[in-house]
Amino acid sequence: MPSLQSFLPGKYRVLVIAVAAFFFVSVGVYTLNYVLLQNVERDARGINAGGKLRGYSQQLAKAVLTLSHESAAGDPIQTSQAQISEAYLAFDLALAEVQAFAAESQDGPALELANKLDRQWQPLRDAAIMLLASATPEQAAVEAAATLSNTRNVRLLQLADDLTREQERLAADRARSMRVLQSGAITVALLMFAFVVVHVARRLSRSDREAEQARRETTDILRTVREGLFLIDRNGTIGTQRSEHLARVFPHPLAPGDNFLVTLAALVTPETMDSARQYIGLLLNERVKPALLADLNPLQRVQLGQAGGSRAKYLSFTFQPVRDGARSGITGMLVAVADVSQEVRLERELADAEERARSEVALLLDVLDKDPADVRRFLDDARAKLDGLNAALRDVTPDARAYLTTVTKVFREVHSIKGEAAALAIGAVAAQAHRFEDELGALRHRRTLTGDDLIPVATGIGHLMQELAKIDAVISRLAAFAQPAADARAQAGATHPGDDAVLQTMQRIQRLALAVASDLDKKVRIETSLPQVGAIPEAVHRLLREGLPQLVRNAVVHGIEAVAERRDAGKQEEGRLRIELARSADGGLELSVTDDGRGIDVHALRRRLTEDGHRPAAEVAAMSDRDVVATLFAPGVSTAASVSEHAGRGMGLDVVGALARETGARLRLASTPRAYTRFTLQWSPA
Amino acid sequence: MNFRALNHEDIEVFSEAISAFFLNMTHESAVVRTAYLLDGSSAPLWSDFNGVIDVSGGFRGSITFSAPHGMLSQVLQAIGEREHSVDRCLDVVGEIANMMSGRARRHFGEELAISPPSARLRTLPPSVPRATGVPFAIPLRWRAHEANLVVHLDIRR
């Protein structure tokens, strides 16, 4: 059986005891009052009985006297006898009462007075009985009774008066005692009531102070803690208390009563949200140990979707089940949110720094592998192109057509830079150019362009310049190391053997072709024919540097088939790509690139022209095969199914066409479906 | 400290702020004419009136709106101002700088520390650039006038 202590909570125990005591005291006072009131009533009856003795004594004396007169006069005495009988019986009863009261009161004087009354009464009672014994009592007996009555009556009256006074004194004493007792009891009750009130007030005051202190401490904690803290119930409904830091961490206001999961769903991906719901469901499951779930938290580091393209924000959420008591079930969860964006950024900065260091090393190795003159020329050319593009951007006429022309020009030059970078195996520049092409491609497909659309073009040029600057920095550092040795050689009169620029260009092109083929899982054999052609003009050099990579890439991507396709077509698995540079009989130069691939499918090309929206179907239908093939040299036309780093932009042949025009070359194309394609560039003798 | 190159979104924040200012105040849009890089050979774009915000924190550099007196006079006229004094023109570029500042804070977040926008006359030389990246120039046309937005900003990765 639980004890009272365990039954009553500590802070209520004293209060309950005090109230119980107050109740018992109140009951005691009431009981005492009841008893005392009975005593008062008894005292009243005693006093009344004393008064009755006086009356009955008088009545008896009067009746005896009357009987004496009647007897002497010979009158009938029955009435007097009846009065005597009534008076003495009544006196007996009253005396018995008085004696009983005296006995109850245990009061000595009262008992003595009662006894005296009895002693005085008995002779008179006997005389009265004698007067009643006969219808005609003797005159002498009557006289004797009258005499006795006269004398005893006075004494009885005196004794009755004394007794009444004694009883009144007793009653007064008792009433005084009763008042004292009542006053005491009421005082005790009031004291107890006051104790209860004071105790309760103090308790309440202390509770208020404790509650206020707890509230203040809670507020201080919630105001100071550097985490977003709040409570949710099992349904995800947010509680009323939260730390101030929450508003700084969480991008949306979390009002009490809102559903946290609904708010969160607007900020994270649907996949993350699904995982989060499952995770929270597991946390609320009593049978699953939270320790086992620690690593499963999908919100441990989550990126929030932010409007307006501002910097990414990463938050870390942790969930702690909340219970009402140690043995009760989970009622909700304490959610702690921290902004870990800085941490993530620092990690990324570190990773970026490492990546940059790696890429710089890779860049260094790339550059070391190349002819410094080639790399320097590439950098100078690329920079010059980008400067030219920047100038074109600056001076562009503000109308949609001019914007489109500029964007197309930028696309062509960037594609050219990409081709050269790939030929030199400078992957960082090629990749940056490829990303830039993505943006330019999207712009070229816009219905109309505005000045705002040139902002990404300018930033794209900036990014490419930055990549070039990195290579420049690497070369400058290498040059700084190499300078003393070069100076020493110069002093020793050593001469640097002149490189065969054409040969080196061809070697680069071969490497590019093999790399592209490898990326596309194709096999290709490259044949080069470079007879002694003598001095080569710079214009041809430029085309070899900038245009040949495009032609070779085009041949490998579009011409040479995949191994399986070649096998099915009855060809050797290994495709053949032949590059020839020769001097013609008239002294001019001729460059040809031939592949034994699938050739040009004019029907497929017609279809692409229509499907990709380059030309209306009717216009394409009216075009000759020659005109259709000629569109390959227009910007944006490609037969590739999708855009990759190597193909799909439709800019490679556009670049070649532009270079041919700029260098004064005649460009010819010959192709047989499923057999070969040959591009030939011819320069007249200078 | 590592800084990343500017993206077009970073620049559009400011050009859109300027466009919004013109549209709200004059009910006529200011349109971006083009965008280009201000290389070393270009003259600094520092016009009659210049509203400048300098930034720090995870950022380094400044954003400048430079406008000729004629443009600002017409802006004041368009918004019903009778007084076209130098002070009022400075107020306009200051207000534009203020608007750019607000948008920048929303775009770049709490890490961006922005000095109070300042309005400067051509006679005051531009402050020495603190950013190391290439500045971008965005010429904007409003009516027949051309102003320039120059974003010269390094953003920490």
mmCIF file of C-alpha atoms in Angstrom, chain A residues 202-495:
data_model
loop_
_atom_site.group_PDB
_atom_site.id
_atom_site.type_symbol
_atom_site.label_atom_id
_atom_site.label_comp_id
_atom_site.label_asym_id
_atom_site.label_seq_id
_atom_site.Cartn_x
_atom_site.Cartn_y
_atom_site.Cartn_z
ATOM 1 C CA ARG A 202 4.553 31.245 0.457
ATOM 2 C CA ARG A 203 4.337 28.113 -1.613
ATOM 3 C CA LEU A 204 2.711 29.997 -4.438
ATOM 4 C CA SER A 205 5.212 32.787 -4.134
ATOM 5 C CA ARG A 206 8.105 30.335 -4.146
ATOM 6 C CA SER A 207 6.560 28.437 -7.043
ATOM 7 C CA ASP A 208 6.130 31.707 -8.885
ATOM 8 C CA ARG A 209 9.718 32.636 -8.182
ATOM 9 C CA GLU A 210 10.918 29.225 -9.257
ATOM 10 C CA ALA A 211 8.710 29.342 -12.348
ATOM 11 C CA GLU A 212 9.919 32.847 -13.129
ATOM 12 C CA GLN A 213 13.526 31.822 -12.654
ATOM 13 C CA ALA A 214 13.000 28.722 -14.762
ATOM 14 C CA ARG A 215 11.322 30.843 -17.415
ATOM 15 C CA ARG A 216 14.149 33.382 -17.306
ATOM 16 C CA GLU A 217 16.784 30.689 -17.504
ATOM 17 C CA THR A 218 14.917 29.012 -20.361
ATOM 18 C CA THR A 219 14.657 32.365 -22.104
ATOM 19 C CA ASP A 220 18.361 33.023 -21.529
ATOM 20 C CA ILE A 221 19.242 29.619 -22.921
ATOM 21 C CA LEU A 222 16.963 30.059 -25.925
ATOM 22 C CA ARG A 223 18.301 33.558 -26.509
ATOM 23 C CA THR A 224 21.940 32.627 -26.165
ATOM 24 C CA VAL A 225 22.282 29.175 -27.671
ATOM 25 C CA ARG A 226 23.967 29.198 -31.061
ATOM 26 C CA GLU A 227 21.626 26.583 -32.459
ATOM 27 C CA GLY A 228 18.090 26.774 -33.736
ATOM 28 C CA LEU A 229 16.062 24.794 -31.194
ATOM 29 C CA PHE A 230 12.379 24.002 -31.239
ATOM 30 C CA LEU A 231 9.972 21.206 -30.427
ATOM 31 C CA ILE A 232 7.666 19.313 -32.721
ATOM 32 C CA ASP A 233 4.977 16.829 -31.778
ATOM 33 C CA ARG A 234 4.562 13.438 -33.364
ATOM 34 C CA ASN A 235 2.753 14.983 -36.313
ATOM 35 C CA GLY A 236 5.455 17.562 -36.929
ATOM 36 C CA THR A 237 3.496 20.471 -35.461
ATOM 37 C CA ILE A 238 5.837 23.134 -34.129
ATOM 38 C CA GLY A 239 5.671 24.100 -30.430
ATOM 39 C CA THR A 240 5.599 27.584 -28.954
ATOM 40 C CA GLN A 241 9.164 27.821 -27.652
ATOM 41 C CA ARG A 242 12.208 28.239 -29.859
ATOM 42 C CA SER A 243 15.667 29.693 -29.666
ATOM 43 C CA GLU A 244 16.292 33.138 -31.095
ATOM 44 C CA HIS A 245 19.041 31.754 -33.292
ATOM 45 C CA LEU A 246 16.458 29.742 -35.215
ATOM 46 C CA ALA A 247 15.266 32.828 -37.076
ATOM 47 C CA ARG A 248 18.846 33.508 -38.158
ATOM 48 C CA VAL A 249 19.452 29.939 -39.275
ATOM 49 C CA PHE A 250 16.191 28.884 -40.836
ATOM 50 C CA PRO A 251 15.229 30.873 -43.931
ATOM 51 C CA HIS A 252 11.475 30.634 -43.367
ATOM 52 C CA PRO A 253 9.542 31.799 -40.303
ATOM 53 C CA LEU A 254 8.419 28.854 -38.186
ATOM 54 C CA ALA A 255 5.221 29.873 -36.430
ATOM 55 C CA PRO A 256 3.825 27.824 -33.532
ATOM 56 C CA GLY A 257 1.265 25.414 -34.927
ATOM 57 C CA ASP A 258 2.868 25.242 -38.363
ATOM 58 C CA ASN A 259 3.892 21.856 -39.637
ATOM 59 C CA PHE A 260 7.663 21.591 -39.772
ATOM 60 C CA LEU A 261 7.630 18.850 -42.371
ATOM 61 C CA VAL A 262 5.472 20.903 -44.726
ATOM 62 C CA THR A 263 7.785 23.904 -44.348
ATOM 63 C CA LEU A 264 10.851 21.753 -44.859
ATOM 64 C CA ALA A 265 9.393 20.143 -47.974
ATOM 65 C CA ALA A 266 9.483 23.506 -49.726
ATOM 66 C CA LEU A 267 13.210 23.838 -49.069
ATOM 67 C CA VAL A 268 14.696 20.452 -49.894
ATOM 68 C CA THR A 269 14.458 18.044 -52.781
ATOM 69 C CA PRO A 270 11.564 15.561 -52.839
ATOM 70 C CA GLU A 271 14.048 12.682 -52.447
ATOM 71 C CA THR A 272 15.581 14.242 -49.338
ATOM 72 C CA MET A 273 12.120 14.931 -47.960
ATOM 73 C CA ASP A 274 11.045 11.312 -48.463
ATOM 74 C CA SER A 275 14.168 10.132 -46.668
ATOM 75 C CA ALA A 276 13.552 12.677 -43.887
ATOM 76 C CA ARG A 277 9.982 11.466 -43.348
ATOM 77 C CA GLN A 278 11.154 7.860 -43.134
ATOM 78 C CA TYR A 279 13.932 8.813 -40.740
ATOM 79 C CA ILE A 280 11.603 10.746 -38.435
ATOM 80 C CA GLY A 281 9.155 7.845 -38.557
ATOM 81 C CA LEU A 282 11.950 5.534 -37.384
ATOM 82 C CA LEU A 283 12.900 7.929 -34.587
ATOM 83 C CA LEU A 284 9.321 7.891 -33.326
ATOM 84 C CA ASN A 285 9.321 4.099 -33.303
ATOM 85 C CA GLU A 286 9.818 2.960 -29.707
ATOM 86 C CA ARG A 287 11.427 -0.275 -30.776
ATOM 87 C CA VAL A 288 14.231 1.319 -32.758
ATOM 88 C CA LYS A 289 17.297 2.471 -30.850
ATOM 89 C CA PRO A 290 18.194 6.078 -31.709
ATOM 90 C CA ALA A 291 21.912 5.223 -31.638
ATOM 91 C CA LEU A 292 21.408 2.931 -34.604
ATOM 92 C CA LEU A 293 19.867 5.764 -36.609
ATOM 93 C CA ALA A 294 22.559 8.366 -36.059
ATOM 94 C CA ASP A 295 24.234 7.737 -39.393
ATOM 95 C CA LEU A 296 20.977 7.577 -41.326
ATOM 96 C CA ASN A 297 19.960 11.196 -40.789
ATOM 97 C CA PRO A 298 19.373 12.588 -44.298
ATOM 98 C CA LEU A 299 19.204 16.103 -42.863
ATOM 99 C CA GLN A 300 22.594 15.952 -41.197
ATOM 100 C CA ARG A 301 23.899 18.232 -43.915
ATOM 101 C CA VAL A 302 21.293 19.397 -46.352
ATOM 102 C CA GLN A 303 21.422 22.123 -48.952
ATOM 103 C CA LEU A 304 18.444 24.426 -48.987
ATOM 104 C CA GLY A 305 16.930 25.688 -52.180
ATOM 105 C CA GLN A 306 17.342 29.457 -52.125
ATOM 106 C CA ALA A 307 15.490 31.852 -54.315
ATOM 107 C CA GLY A 308 17.429 34.414 -56.297
ATOM 108 C CA GLY A 309 20.552 32.377 -56.867
ATOM 109 C CA SER A 310 22.150 33.524 -53.647
ATOM 110 C CA ARG A 311 24.877 31.496 -52.024
ATOM 111 C CA ALA A 312 24.019 27.940 -51.126
ATOM 112 C CA LYS A 313 22.957 27.445 -47.532
ATOM 113 C CA TYR A 314 23.625 24.210 -45.730
ATOM 114 C CA LEU A 315 21.829 23.280 -42.543
ATOM 115 C CA SER A 316 22.349 20.443 -40.144
ATOM 116 C CA PHE A 317 19.264 19.054 -38.381
ATOM 117 C CA THR A 318 19.430 16.711 -35.423
ATOM 118 C CA PHE A 319 16.399 15.138 -33.793
ATOM 119 C CA GLN A 320 16.115 13.998 -30.190
ATOM 120 C CA PRO A 321 13.021 12.100 -29.052
ATOM 121 C CA VAL A 322 11.102 13.800 -26.217
ATOM 122 C CA ARG A 323 9.154 11.915 -23.539
ATOM 123 C CA ASP A 324 6.851 13.173 -20.775
ATOM 124 C CA GLY A 325 8.493 10.874 -18.259
ATOM 125 C CA ALA A 326 11.166 8.240 -18.188
ATOM 126 C CA ARG A 327 8.666 5.459 -18.675
ATOM 127 C CA SER A 328 6.234 7.192 -20.997
ATOM 128 C CA GLY A 329 6.227 7.019 -24.786
ATOM 129 C CA ILE A 330 7.752 9.485 -27.249
ATOM 130 C CA THR A 331 5.559 12.572 -27.432
ATOM 131 C CA GLY A 332 7.587 14.568 -29.914
ATOM 132 C CA MET A 333 11.076 15.629 -30.820
ATOM 133 C CA LEU A 334 13.553 18.350 -30.022
ATOM 134 C CA VAL A 335 14.932 19.650 -33.292
ATOM 135 C CA ALA A 336 18.326 21.347 -33.344
ATOM 136 C CA VAL A 337 19.285 23.274 -36.470
ATOM 137 C CA ALA A 338 22.735 24.638 -37.179
ATOM 138 C CA ASP A 339 24.028 26.560 -40.157
ATOM 139 C CA VAL A 340 26.987 24.577 -41.478
ATOM 140 C CA SER A 341 27.379 26.599 -44.672
ATOM 141 C CA GLN A 342 30.701 27.991 -43.526
ATOM 142 C CA GLU A 343 31.946 24.540 -42.617
ATOM 143 C CA VAL A 344 30.840 23.166 -45.994
ATOM 144 C CA ARG A 345 32.397 26.115 -47.777
ATOM 145 C CA LEU A 346 35.674 25.639 -45.961
ATOM 146 C CA GLU A 347 35.664 21.953 -46.843
ATOM 147 C CA ARG A 348 34.978 22.840 -50.435
ATOM 148 C CA GLU A 349 37.611 25.512 -50.435
ATOM 149 C CA LEU A 350 40.043 22.937 -49.178
ATOM 150 C CA ALA A 351 38.897 20.432 -51.799
ATOM 151 C CA ASP A 352 39.031 23.161 -54.453
ATOM 152 C CA ALA A 353 42.501 24.155 -53.365
ATOM 153 C CA GLU A 354 43.587 20.538 -53.566
ATOM 154 C CA GLU A 355 41.881 20.165 -56.931
ATOM 155 C CA ARG A 356 43.520 23.333 -58.180
ATOM 156 C CA ALA A 357 46.869 22.110 -56.988
ATOM 157 C CA ARG A 358 46.253 18.815 -58.774
ATOM 158 C CA SER A 359 45.047 20.530 -61.924
ATOM 159 C CA GLU A 360 47.984 22.913 -61.838
ATOM 160 C CA VAL A 361 50.299 19.941 -61.619
ATOM 161 C CA ALA A 362 48.381 18.295 -64.457
ATOM 162 C CA LEU A 363 48.533 21.557 -66.361
ATOM 163 C CA LEU A 364 52.219 21.757 -65.683
ATOM 164 C CA LEU A 365 52.737 18.228 -66.966
ATOM 165 C CA ASP A 366 50.557 18.983 -69.991
ATOM 166 C CA VAL A 367 52.526 22.074 -70.791
ATOM 167 C CA LEU A 368 55.875 20.395 -70.182
ATOM 168 C CA ASP A 369 54.936 17.833 -72.770
ATOM 169 C CA LYS A 370 54.340 20.491 -75.429
ATOM 170 C CA ASP A 371 56.509 22.663 -77.515
ATOM 171 C CA PRO A 372 56.713 25.899 -75.554
ATOM 172 C CA ALA A 373 56.360 27.852 -78.756
ATOM 173 C CA ASP A 374 53.107 26.024 -79.592
ATOM 174 C CA VAL A 375 51.651 26.678 -76.178
ATOM 175 C CA ARG A 376 52.759 30.298 -76.239
ATOM 176 C CA ARG A 377 51.319 30.744 -79.711
ATOM 177 C CA PHE A 378 48.062 29.110 -78.619
ATOM 178 C CA LEU A 379 47.845 31.401 -75.627
ATOM 179 C CA ASP A 380 48.600 34.480 -77.673
ATOM 180 C CA ASP A 381 46.120 33.493 -80.375
ATOM 181 C CA ALA A 382 43.412 32.596 -77.901
ATOM 182 C CA ARG A 383 43.909 35.775 -75.966
ATOM 183 C CA ALA A 384 43.857 37.798 -79.140
ATOM 184 C CA LYS A 385 40.623 36.100 -80.160
ATOM 185 C CA LEU A 386 39.050 36.748 -76.795
ATOM 186 C CA ASP A 387 40.182 40.366 -76.860
ATOM 187 C CA GLY A 388 38.650 40.683 -80.308
ATOM 188 C CA LEU A 389 35.414 39.132 -79.052
ATOM 189 C CA ASN A 390 35.379 41.474 -76.080
ATOM 190 C CA ALA A 391 35.836 44.426 -78.406
ATOM 191 C CA ALA A 392 32.990 43.108 -80.551
ATOM 192 C CA LEU A 393 30.823 42.905 -77.469
ATOM 193 C CA ARG A 394 31.750 46.429 -76.449
ATOM 194 C CA ASP A 395 31.023 47.902 -79.869
ATOM 195 C CA VAL A 396 27.992 45.837 -80.829
ATOM 196 C CA THR A 397 25.065 47.727 -82.278
ATOM 197 C CA PRO A 398 22.118 47.425 -79.927
ATOM 198 C CA ASP A 399 19.753 45.325 -82.007
ATOM 199 C CA ALA A 400 18.774 41.669 -81.946
ATOM 200 C CA ARG A 401 20.357 40.789 -85.278
ATOM 201 C CA ALA A 402 23.710 42.262 -84.308
ATOM 202 C CA TYR A 403 23.518 40.486 -80.987
ATOM 203 C CA LEU A 404 22.929 37.162 -82.740
ATOM 204 C CA THR A 405 25.801 37.815 -85.147
ATOM 205 C CA THR A 406 28.077 38.584 -82.208
ATOM 206 C CA VAL A 407 27.006 35.501 -80.304
ATOM 207 C CA THR A 408 27.604 33.358 -83.380
ATOM 208 C CA LYS A 409 31.024 34.898 -83.819
ATOM 209 C CA VAL A 410 31.843 34.234 -80.184
ATOM 210 C CA PHE A 411 30.641 30.660 -80.601
ATOM 211 C CA ARG A 412 32.839 30.125 -83.622
ATOM 212 C CA GLU A 413 35.950 31.511 -81.980
ATOM 213 C CA VAL A 414 35.347 29.650 -78.754
ATOM 214 C CA HIS A 415 34.889 26.449 -80.716
ATOM 215 C CA SER A 416 38.134 27.146 -82.451
ATOM 216 C CA ILE A 417 39.891 27.732 -79.138
ATOM 217 C CA LYS A 418 38.399 24.521 -77.825
ATOM 218 C CA GLY A 419 39.698 22.613 -80.831
ATOM 219 C CA GLU A 420 43.182 24.001 -80.449
ATOM 220 C CA ALA A 421 43.166 23.412 -76.721
ATOM 221 C CA ALA A 422 42.100 19.820 -77.304
ATOM 222 C CA ALA A 423 44.792 19.386 -79.918
ATOM 223 C CA LEU A 424 47.321 20.606 -77.388
ATOM 224 C CA ALA A 425 45.637 18.406 -74.746
ATOM 225 C CA ILE A 426 45.050 21.385 -72.489
ATOM 226 C CA GLY A 427 41.951 19.876 -70.937
ATOM 227 C CA ALA A 428 41.055 22.703 -68.556
ATOM 228 C CA VAL A 429 40.691 25.217 -71.373
ATOM 229 C CA ALA A 430 38.859 22.744 -73.606
ATOM 230 C CA ALA A 431 36.418 21.928 -70.785
ATOM 231 C CA GLN A 432 35.849 25.605 -69.962
ATOM 232 C CA ALA A 433 35.261 26.356 -73.645
ATOM 233 C CA HIS A 434 32.831 23.459 -73.807
ATOM 234 C CA ARG A 435 30.844 24.811 -70.859
ATOM 235 C CA PHE A 436 30.837 28.223 -72.489
ATOM 236 C CA GLU A 437 29.547 26.652 -75.686
ATOM 237 C CA ASP A 438 26.601 25.269 -73.712
ATOM 238 C CA GLU A 439 25.577 28.782 -72.750
ATOM 239 C CA LEU A 440 26.202 30.179 -76.207
ATOM 240 C CA GLY A 441 24.230 27.355 -77.799
ATOM 241 C CA ALA A 442 21.240 28.192 -75.596
ATOM 242 C CA LEU A 443 21.508 31.856 -76.588
ATOM 243 C CA ARG A 444 21.656 31.080 -80.278
ATOM 244 C CA HIS A 445 18.358 29.284 -80.060
ATOM 245 C CA ARG A 446 16.566 32.257 -78.538
ATOM 246 C CA ARG A 447 13.974 33.901 -80.757
ATOM 247 C CA THR A 448 15.352 37.307 -79.970
ATOM 248 C CA LEU A 449 18.339 38.520 -78.050
ATOM 249 C CA THR A 450 18.671 41.574 -75.850
ATOM 250 C CA GLY A 451 21.609 43.334 -74.278
ATOM 251 C CA ASP A 452 21.055 41.422 -71.030
ATOM 252 C CA ASP A 453 21.800 38.210 -72.893
ATOM 253 C CA LEU A 454 25.327 39.395 -73.528
ATOM 254 C CA ILE A 455 26.150 39.422 -69.819
ATOM 255 C CA PRO A 456 26.701 35.622 -69.755
ATOM 256 C CA VAL A 457 28.765 35.998 -72.930
ATOM 257 C CA ALA A 458 31.005 38.524 -71.217
ATOM 258 C CA THR A 459 31.366 36.383 -68.098
ATOM 259 C CA GLY A 460 32.088 33.333 -70.283
ATOM 260 C CA ILE A 461 34.901 35.220 -71.973
ATOM 261 C CA GLY A 462 36.123 36.203 -68.520
ATOM 262 C CA HIS A 463 36.176 32.567 -67.403
ATOM 263 C CA LEU A 464 38.128 31.493 -70.466
ATOM 264 C CA MET A 465 40.594 34.322 -69.942
ATOM 265 C CA GLN A 466 41.034 33.140 -66.386
ATOM 266 C CA GLU A 467 41.899 29.628 -67.600
ATOM 267 C CA LEU A 468 44.400 31.051 -70.062
ATOM 268 C CA ALA A 469 45.890 33.176 -67.312
ATOM 269 C CA LYS A 470 46.462 30.042 -65.228
ATOM 270 C CA ILE A 471 48.471 28.465 -68.048
ATOM 271 C CA ASP A 472 50.320 31.707 -68.514
ATOM 272 C CA ALA A 473 51.216 31.689 -64.842
ATOM 273 C CA VAL A 474 52.519 28.122 -65.091
ATOM 274 C CA ILE A 475 54.592 28.961 -68.152
ATOM 275 C CA SER A 476 55.962 32.074 -66.516
ATOM 276 C CA ARG A 477 57.048 30.051 -63.526
ATOM 277 C CA LEU A 478 58.689 27.471 -65.771
ATOM 278 C CA ALA A 479 60.352 30.215 -67.745
ATOM 279 C CA ALA A 480 61.708 31.673 -64.559
ATOM 280 C CA PHE A 481 63.296 28.310 -63.754
ATOM 281 C CA ALA A 482 64.555 27.772 -67.295
ATOM 282 C CA GLN A 483 65.908 31.279 -67.829
ATOM 283 C CA PRO A 484 69.370 30.724 -66.264
ATOM 284 C CA ALA A 485 69.963 27.628 -68.405
ATOM 285 C CA ALA A 486 68.772 29.438 -71.518
ATOM 286 C CA ASP A 487 71.051 32.336 -70.716
ATOM 287 C CA ALA A 488 73.950 29.920 -70.244
ATOM 288 C CA ARG A 489 73.244 28.341 -73.607
ATOM 289 C CA ALA A 490 73.040 31.717 -75.230
ATOM 290 C CA GLN A 491 76.331 32.683 -73.707
ATOM 291 C CA ALA A 492 77.928 29.455 -74.916
ATOM 292 C CA GLY A 493 76.731 30.265 -78.389
ATOM 293 C CA ALA A 494 74.594 27.144 -78.536
ATOM 294 C CA THR A 495 71.757 27.232 -81.007
#
